[in-house]
Amino acid sequence: MREPWPRPGRCRIMTIANQKGGVGKTTTAVNLAASLSQHGNRVLVVDLDPQGNASTALDVDHHVGRESVYNSLVEDRPLSEIVTEVEGMPGLYCAPATIDLAGAEIELVPLVARESRLSRAIESLDVSNLDYVLIDCPPSLGLLTLNALVAAEEVLIPIQCEYYALEGLEQLLRTVELVRAHLNANLRISTILLTMYDGRTRLATQVAEDVRSHFGDVVLQTIIPRSVRVSEAPSYGQSVITYDPASTGAVAYAEAARELAHRAITA
C-alpha cells in the first residue's frame, strides 16, 4: 500500500453534483474513490445515475434484475445487502445502479418523505467503518439528485473549464440553498474541482480564474487536464488510477484526492 493519508474523524458523505452533463462527475467520483482507497481510506461509491457508469468503471455487475440502489430507494432494501467490494481494490466499495433507477424518479413521487429515502438508507448502514461515501448523481436536478443532496453534508461540484461553465450553476446553487433551508441544514458546498482543462486555450485559463474568484478557497488547487487515458479507462472496467497510473489524468486525480484528504473539514 502507498503512504497512508489522513483519515477524517468521522465518515464524510459527499454528493458529486452538477446538472450539466459531461463535466466529469462520474470520472471524479471513481478516481477520487480509487485514489483515497489506495492510501488507506475506506470509500463507498453510491451510483445514483441510471446509466450506471460508475458501476461500469469499477467493474461491478449492474445488469437488469440485480439488486441495486433502486431497491433501497423504492423498496427499502438495506444498502448493506447491495454494497459490493470492488475486486482488486481493498477498502473500495460500490452500491451499483441499474437502469431501473430511470423509473425511480417517477416511482418516488407518491412515497412518503421521498426526498429522504437515500438519507434513510445511508443512516441504516454502519458507516463507522467508512471514511468517505461519494454519491455520483445523474445530470439533472430531479428527485435522485435531491435525494443525494439531502443525504450528504458536503457537495463537490466538478466544473468543466469551457465556455458556459458557470451558466446553469446558478440553478444548482439555488437548489443547494433550498435543500439547506428546508431539508438538510448541514449541507454545504465544500469542494469545487476544475476538470477538462486545456492549457493551450486562453478560455480555459479564464474560466479557471473566474471560478476561483467566485468561489475562493473551496476550489481545489489541483486542476484535472483533458486526458485520453481518463476517457479510455472505464471501457476496461477500471479507474484511470489503476489503468494508467503514470498518465497526466491519473496523477492529477491522485493529487486532487490527496488535497481532499488533507483539507480540514471547515465549518
mmCIF file of C-alpha atoms in Angstrom:
data_model
loop_
_atom_site.group_PDB
_atom_site.id
_atom_site.type_symbol
_atom_site.label_atom_id
_atom_site.label_comp_id
_atom_site.label_asym_id
_atom_site.label_seq_id
_atom_site.Cartn_x
_atom_site.Cartn_y
_atom_site.Cartn_z
ATOM 1 C CA MET A 1 0.000 0.000 0.000
ATOM 2 C CA ARG A 2 1.093 3.570 -0.650
ATOM 3 C CA GLU A 3 1.790 6.200 2.002
ATOM 4 C CA PRO A 4 -1.333 6.486 4.184
ATOM 5 C CA TRP A 5 -3.242 9.763 4.011
ATOM 6 C CA PRO A 6 -5.106 11.275 6.969
ATOM 7 C CA ARG A 7 -8.486 9.745 7.647
ATOM 8 C CA PRO A 8 -11.363 12.002 8.684
ATOM 9 C CA GLY A 9 -12.582 11.888 12.280
ATOM 10 C CA ARG A 10 -15.901 10.604 11.011
ATOM 11 C CA CYS A 11 -17.321 9.492 7.694
ATOM 12 C CA ARG A 12 -17.570 12.328 5.136
ATOM 13 C CA ILE A 13 -20.668 11.992 2.964
ATOM 14 C CA MET A 14 -20.137 13.906 -0.268
ATOM 15 C CA THR A 15 -22.511 14.350 -3.182
ATOM 16 C CA ILE A 16 -20.859 14.950 -6.546
ATOM 17 C CA ALA A 17 -23.350 17.062 -8.464
ATOM 18 C CA ASN A 18 -23.708 19.291 -11.499
ATOM 19 C CA GLN A 19 -26.841 19.105 -13.611
ATOM 20 C CA LYS A 20 -24.736 19.822 -16.701
ATOM 21 C CA GLY A 21 -23.795 16.555 -18.415
ATOM 22 C CA GLY A 22 -20.256 15.686 -19.460
ATOM 23 C CA VAL A 23 -18.401 17.691 -16.807
ATOM 24 C CA GLY A 24 -16.682 14.672 -15.241
ATOM 25 C CA LYS A 25 -18.947 13.788 -12.289
ATOM 26 C CA THR A 26 -18.596 10.019 -12.604
ATOM 27 C CA THR A 27 -14.929 10.209 -13.568
ATOM 28 C CA THR A 28 -14.317 12.357 -10.497
ATOM 29 C CA ALA A 29 -16.264 10.049 -8.155
ATOM 30 C CA VAL A 30 -14.494 6.910 -9.367
ATOM 31 C CA ASN A 31 -10.955 8.294 -9.483
ATOM 32 C CA LEU A 32 -11.098 10.142 -6.168
ATOM 33 C CA ALA A 33 -12.508 6.974 -4.581
ATOM 34 C CA ALA A 34 -9.780 4.774 -6.115
ATOM 35 C CA SER A 35 -7.013 7.171 -5.007
ATOM 36 C CA LEU A 36 -8.342 7.532 -1.466
ATOM 37 C CA SER A 37 -8.671 3.758 -1.074
ATOM 38 C CA GLN A 38 -5.091 3.218 -2.290
ATOM 39 C CA HIS A 39 -3.897 5.444 0.540
ATOM 40 C CA GLY A 40 -5.648 3.694 3.401
ATOM 41 C CA ASN A 41 -9.107 5.289 3.310
ATOM 42 C CA ARG A 42 -12.274 3.178 3.113
ATOM 43 C CA VAL A 43 -14.627 4.518 0.485
ATOM 44 C CA LEU A 44 -18.139 3.676 -0.684
ATOM 45 C CA VAL A 45 -19.274 4.922 -4.100
ATOM 46 C CA VAL A 46 -23.074 5.167 -4.345
ATOM 47 C CA ASP A 47 -24.015 5.107 -8.033
ATOM 48 C CA LEU A 48 -27.191 7.140 -8.375
ATOM 49 C CA ASP A 49 -27.055 7.545 -12.151
ATOM 50 C CA PRO A 50 -29.362 5.158 -14.099
ATOM 51 C CA GLN A 51 -26.637 4.820 -16.740
ATOM 52 C CA GLY A 52 -24.513 3.058 -14.129
ATOM 53 C CA ASN A 53 -21.232 4.450 -15.437
ATOM 54 C CA ALA A 54 -19.561 4.478 -12.026
ATOM 55 C CA SER A 55 -20.509 0.803 -11.577
ATOM 56 C CA THR A 56 -19.036 0.045 -15.019
ATOM 57 C CA ALA A 57 -15.789 1.885 -14.252
ATOM 58 C CA LEU A 58 -15.414 -0.077 -11.000
ATOM 59 C CA ASP A 59 -16.241 -3.321 -12.821
ATOM 60 C CA VAL A 60 -19.233 -4.002 -10.549
ATOM 61 C CA ASP A 61 -22.040 -6.014 -12.106
ATOM 62 C CA HIS A 62 -25.153 -3.900 -12.672
ATOM 63 C CA HIS A 63 -27.255 -5.898 -15.122
ATOM 64 C CA VAL A 64 -31.047 -5.581 -15.029
ATOM 65 C CA GLY A 65 -32.514 -7.707 -12.254
ATOM 66 C CA ARG A 66 -29.521 -7.306 -9.936
ATOM 67 C CA GLU A 67 -30.146 -5.755 -6.515
ATOM 68 C CA SER A 68 -29.153 -2.109 -6.757
ATOM 69 C CA VAL A 69 -29.607 1.339 -5.232
ATOM 70 C CA TYR A 70 -33.055 1.276 -6.840
ATOM 71 C CA ASN A 71 -34.158 -1.471 -4.409
ATOM 72 C CA SER A 72 -33.003 0.645 -1.451
ATOM 73 C CA LEU A 73 -34.758 3.792 -2.622
ATOM 74 C CA VAL A 74 -38.041 2.314 -3.753
ATOM 75 C CA GLU A 75 -38.358 -0.914 -1.745
ATOM 76 C CA ASP A 76 -36.453 -0.016 1.463
ATOM 77 C CA ARG A 77 -33.930 -2.813 0.881
ATOM 78 C CA PRO A 78 -30.969 -2.310 3.272
ATOM 79 C CA LEU A 79 -27.953 -0.829 1.500
ATOM 80 C CA SER A 80 -25.750 -3.367 3.278
ATOM 81 C CA GLU A 81 -27.296 -6.091 1.075
ATOM 82 C CA ILE A 82 -26.414 -4.179 -2.087
ATOM 83 C CA VAL A 83 -22.902 -2.872 -1.386
ATOM 84 C CA THR A 84 -20.188 -4.863 -3.174
ATOM 85 C CA GLU A 85 -16.429 -4.747 -2.582
ATOM 86 C CA VAL A 86 -14.536 -3.694 -5.704
ATOM 87 C CA GLU A 87 -12.297 -6.530 -6.849
ATOM 88 C CA GLY A 88 -8.585 -5.878 -6.507
ATOM 89 C CA MET A 89 -9.174 -2.611 -4.629
ATOM 90 C CA PRO A 90 -9.163 -3.242 -0.867
ATOM 91 C CA GLY A 91 -11.220 -0.682 1.036
ATOM 92 C CA LEU A 92 -13.239 0.380 -2.017
ATOM 93 C CA TYR A 93 -16.953 -0.476 -2.187
ATOM 94 C CA CYS A 94 -19.763 0.276 -4.603
ATOM 95 C CA ALA A 95 -23.547 0.376 -4.353
ATOM 96 C CA PRO A 96 -24.345 -0.157 -8.050
ATOM 97 C CA ALA A 97 -27.051 1.422 -10.199
ATOM 98 C CA THR A 98 -29.215 -0.406 -12.703
ATOM 99 C CA ILE A 99 -31.352 1.054 -15.464
ATOM 100 C CA ASP A 100 -34.342 0.543 -13.095
ATOM 101 C CA LEU A 101 -33.264 3.820 -11.496
ATOM 102 C CA ALA A 102 -34.550 5.654 -14.566
ATOM 103 C CA GLY A 103 -38.072 4.852 -13.379
ATOM 104 C CA ALA A 104 -37.312 5.714 -9.759
ATOM 105 C CA GLU A 105 -37.824 9.444 -10.414
ATOM 106 C CA ILE A 106 -41.497 8.669 -11.108
ATOM 107 C CA GLU A 107 -41.916 5.842 -8.597
ATOM 108 C CA LEU A 108 -40.588 8.003 -5.759
ATOM 109 C CA VAL A 109 -43.210 10.729 -6.300
ATOM 110 C CA PRO A 110 -46.047 9.160 -4.250
ATOM 111 C CA LEU A 111 -43.777 7.794 -1.484
ATOM 112 C CA VAL A 112 -43.637 9.295 1.995
ATOM 113 C CA ALA A 113 -40.579 11.529 2.590
ATOM 114 C CA ARG A 114 -39.498 10.870 -0.976
ATOM 115 C CA GLU A 115 -36.550 13.312 -0.752
ATOM 116 C CA SER A 116 -35.070 11.481 2.246
ATOM 117 C CA ARG A 117 -35.065 7.883 1.001
ATOM 118 C CA LEU A 118 -31.323 7.769 0.334
ATOM 119 C CA SER A 119 -30.566 9.574 3.581
ATOM 120 C CA ARG A 120 -32.501 6.903 5.494
ATOM 121 C CA ALA A 121 -30.749 4.117 3.594
ATOM 122 C CA ILE A 122 -27.298 5.531 4.421
ATOM 123 C CA GLU A 123 -28.260 6.162 8.062
ATOM 124 C CA SER A 124 -29.218 2.497 8.410
ATOM 125 C CA LEU A 125 -25.809 1.478 7.020
ATOM 126 C CA ASP A 126 -22.970 1.207 9.519
ATOM 127 C CA VAL A 127 -20.678 3.972 8.241
ATOM 128 C CA SER A 128 -18.411 3.846 11.292
ATOM 129 C CA ASN A 129 -16.015 1.675 9.281
ATOM 130 C CA LEU A 130 -16.091 4.011 6.270
ATOM 131 C CA ASP A 131 -14.136 7.237 5.744
ATOM 132 C CA TYR A 132 -15.980 8.543 2.679
ATOM 133 C CA VAL A 133 -19.309 7.991 0.967
ATOM 134 C CA LEU A 134 -19.183 9.528 -2.520
ATOM 135 C CA ILE A 135 -22.576 9.822 -4.246
ATOM 136 C CA ASP A 136 -22.482 10.061 -8.042
ATOM 137 C CA CYS A 137 -25.534 11.942 -9.379
ATOM 138 C CA PRO A 138 -27.304 11.898 -12.739
ATOM 139 C CA PRO A 139 -27.014 15.040 -14.914
ATOM 140 C CA SER A 140 -30.289 16.598 -13.740
ATOM 141 C CA LEU A 141 -31.821 18.236 -10.694
ATOM 142 C CA GLY A 142 -34.601 15.673 -10.293
ATOM 143 C CA LEU A 143 -35.571 13.545 -7.298
ATOM 144 C CA LEU A 144 -32.442 11.382 -7.461
ATOM 145 C CA THR A 145 -30.103 14.370 -7.147
ATOM 146 C CA LEU A 146 -32.391 15.839 -4.480
ATOM 147 C CA ASN A 147 -32.075 12.583 -2.509
ATOM 148 C CA ALA A 148 -28.294 12.821 -2.823
ATOM 149 C CA LEU A 149 -28.268 16.411 -1.526
ATOM 150 C CA VAL A 150 -30.479 15.527 1.443
ATOM 151 C CA ALA A 151 -28.256 12.539 2.305
ATOM 152 C CA ALA A 152 -24.929 14.429 2.275
ATOM 153 C CA GLU A 153 -23.154 17.062 4.317
ATOM 154 C CA GLU A 154 -20.844 18.161 1.535
ATOM 155 C CA VAL A 155 -21.297 18.930 -2.140
ATOM 156 C CA LEU A 156 -18.411 18.538 -4.569
ATOM 157 C CA ILE A 157 -19.034 20.312 -7.887
ATOM 158 C CA PRO A 158 -16.888 19.412 -10.900
ATOM 159 C CA ILE A 159 -16.722 22.389 -13.273
ATOM 160 C CA GLN A 160 -15.555 21.991 -16.834
ATOM 161 C CA CYS A 161 -13.052 24.631 -17.992
ATOM 162 C CA GLU A 162 -15.144 25.577 -21.010
ATOM 163 C CA TYR A 163 -17.464 28.296 -22.220
ATOM 164 C CA TYR A 164 -20.816 28.314 -20.364
ATOM 165 C CA ALA A 165 -19.187 26.513 -17.426
ATOM 166 C CA LEU A 166 -20.722 28.867 -14.879
ATOM 167 C CA GLU A 167 -24.023 29.086 -16.695
ATOM 168 C CA GLY A 168 -26.520 26.707 -15.197
ATOM 169 C CA LEU A 169 -24.517 26.592 -11.980
ATOM 170 C CA GLU A 170 -26.887 29.205 -10.555
ATOM 171 C CA GLN A 171 -29.665 26.628 -10.660
ATOM 172 C CA LEU A 172 -27.583 24.095 -8.727
ATOM 173 C CA LEU A 173 -26.544 26.689 -6.146
ATOM 174 C CA ARG A 174 -30.180 27.723 -5.715
ATOM 175 C CA THR A 175 -31.193 24.081 -5.254
ATOM 176 C CA VAL A 176 -28.469 23.603 -2.621
ATOM 177 C CA GLU A 177 -29.783 26.680 -0.785
ATOM 178 C CA LEU A 178 -33.370 25.372 -0.901
ATOM 179 C CA VAL A 179 -32.273 21.975 0.406
ATOM 180 C CA ARG A 180 -30.319 23.663 3.184
ATOM 181 C CA ALA A 181 -33.307 25.821 4.126
ATOM 182 C CA HIS A 182 -35.946 23.088 4.106
ATOM 183 C CA LEU A 183 -34.485 19.571 4.168
ATOM 184 C CA ASN A 184 -30.846 19.443 5.295
ATOM 185 C CA ALA A 185 -29.427 22.335 7.311
ATOM 186 C CA ASN A 186 -25.954 20.722 7.402
ATOM 187 C CA LEU A 187 -25.423 20.804 3.638
ATOM 188 C CA ARG A 188 -22.646 22.986 2.209
ATOM 189 C CA ILE A 189 -20.538 23.274 -0.903
ATOM 190 C CA SER A 190 -17.160 22.174 0.405
ATOM 191 C CA THR A 191 -15.223 21.428 -2.767
ATOM 192 C CA ILE A 192 -15.047 22.548 -6.391
ATOM 193 C CA LEU A 193 -12.845 20.723 -8.856
ATOM 194 C CA LEU A 194 -11.875 22.171 -12.231
ATOM 195 C CA THR A 195 -11.947 19.466 -14.909
ATOM 196 C CA MET A 196 -11.152 19.010 -18.617
ATOM 197 C CA TYR A 197 -8.589 21.786 -18.564
ATOM 198 C CA ASP A 198 -6.789 22.504 -21.819
ATOM 199 C CA GLY A 199 -3.799 24.699 -21.023
ATOM 200 C CA ARG A 200 -3.401 25.657 -24.677
ATOM 201 C CA THR A 201 -6.544 27.780 -24.656
ATOM 202 C CA ARG A 202 -6.898 31.183 -23.095
ATOM 203 C CA LEU A 203 -10.544 30.384 -22.406
ATOM 204 C CA ALA A 204 -9.698 27.508 -20.031
ATOM 205 C CA THR A 205 -7.362 29.765 -18.044
ATOM 206 C CA GLN A 206 -10.018 32.481 -17.946
ATOM 207 C CA VAL A 207 -12.710 30.052 -16.705
ATOM 208 C CA ALA A 208 -10.357 28.737 -14.011
ATOM 209 C CA GLU A 209 -9.662 32.319 -12.854
ATOM 210 C CA ASP A 210 -13.370 33.184 -12.863
ATOM 211 C CA VAL A 211 -14.259 30.114 -10.797
ATOM 212 C CA ARG A 212 -11.502 30.854 -8.263
ATOM 213 C CA SER A 213 -12.517 34.497 -7.888
ATOM 214 C CA HIS A 214 -16.177 33.499 -7.492
ATOM 215 C CA PHE A 215 -15.776 30.562 -5.075
ATOM 216 C CA GLY A 216 -12.451 31.212 -3.344
ATOM 217 C CA ASP A 217 -10.902 28.570 -1.109
ATOM 218 C CA VAL A 218 -13.379 25.785 -1.806
ATOM 219 C CA VAL A 219 -11.766 25.370 -5.255
ATOM 220 C CA LEU A 220 -9.046 22.711 -5.136
ATOM 221 C CA GLN A 221 -5.624 23.858 -6.304
ATOM 222 C CA THR A 222 -5.330 20.774 -8.482
ATOM 223 C CA ILE A 223 -6.828 21.055 -11.968
ATOM 224 C CA ILE A 224 -7.740 17.945 -13.988
ATOM 225 C CA PRO A 225 -6.413 18.168 -17.560
ATOM 226 C CA ARG A 226 -8.106 16.743 -20.634
ATOM 227 C CA SER A 227 -6.785 13.212 -20.995
ATOM 228 C CA VAL A 228 -7.459 10.388 -23.435
ATOM 229 C CA ARG A 229 -6.468 7.859 -20.761
ATOM 230 C CA VAL A 230 -9.179 9.152 -18.403
ATOM 231 C CA SER A 231 -11.794 8.590 -21.122
ATOM 232 C CA GLU A 232 -10.442 5.133 -22.044
ATOM 233 C CA ALA A 233 -10.200 3.637 -18.566
ATOM 234 C CA PRO A 234 -13.936 2.884 -17.915
ATOM 235 C CA SER A 235 -14.185 0.745 -21.066
ATOM 236 C CA TYR A 236 -11.655 -1.571 -19.383
ATOM 237 C CA GLY A 237 -13.681 -1.640 -16.157
ATOM 238 C CA GLN A 238 -11.074 0.464 -14.382
ATOM 239 C CA SER A 239 -10.409 3.879 -12.945
ATOM 240 C CA VAL A 240 -7.548 5.740 -14.626
ATOM 241 C CA ILE A 241 -5.719 5.366 -11.295
ATOM 242 C CA THR A 242 -5.278 1.630 -11.955
ATOM 243 C CA TYR A 243 -5.472 1.710 -15.770
ATOM 244 C CA ASP A 244 -2.532 4.059 -16.319
ATOM 245 C CA PRO A 245 -1.190 5.418 -13.004
ATOM 246 C CA ALA A 246 1.541 7.473 -14.713
ATOM 247 C CA SER A 247 -0.818 9.337 -17.077
ATOM 248 C CA THR A 248 -1.431 13.046 -16.541
ATOM 249 C CA GLY A 249 -5.093 12.384 -15.675
ATOM 250 C CA ALA A 250 -4.245 9.751 -13.050
ATOM 251 C CA VAL A 251 -1.548 11.932 -11.477
ATOM 252 C CA ALA A 252 -3.949 14.899 -11.335
ATOM 253 C CA TYR A 253 -6.792 12.882 -9.778
ATOM 254 C CA ALA A 254 -4.393 11.363 -7.222
ATOM 255 C CA GLU A 255 -3.226 14.874 -6.334
ATOM 256 C CA ALA A 256 -6.841 16.129 -6.060
ATOM 257 C CA ALA A 257 -7.655 13.197 -3.760
ATOM 258 C CA ARG A 258 -4.586 13.940 -1.627
ATOM 259 C CA GLU A 259 -5.702 17.561 -1.328
ATOM 260 C CA LEU A 260 -9.199 16.436 -0.361
ATOM 261 C CA ALA A 261 -7.843 14.076 2.297
ATOM 262 C CA HIS A 262 -5.552 16.717 3.795
ATOM 263 C CA ARG A 263 -8.145 19.501 3.884
ATOM 264 C CA ALA A 264 -9.507 20.153 7.309
ATOM 265 C CA ILE A 265 -13.285 19.984 7.413
ATOM 266 C CA THR A 266 -14.140 23.625 7.894
ATOM 267 C CA ALA A 267 -17.430 24.737 9.324
#
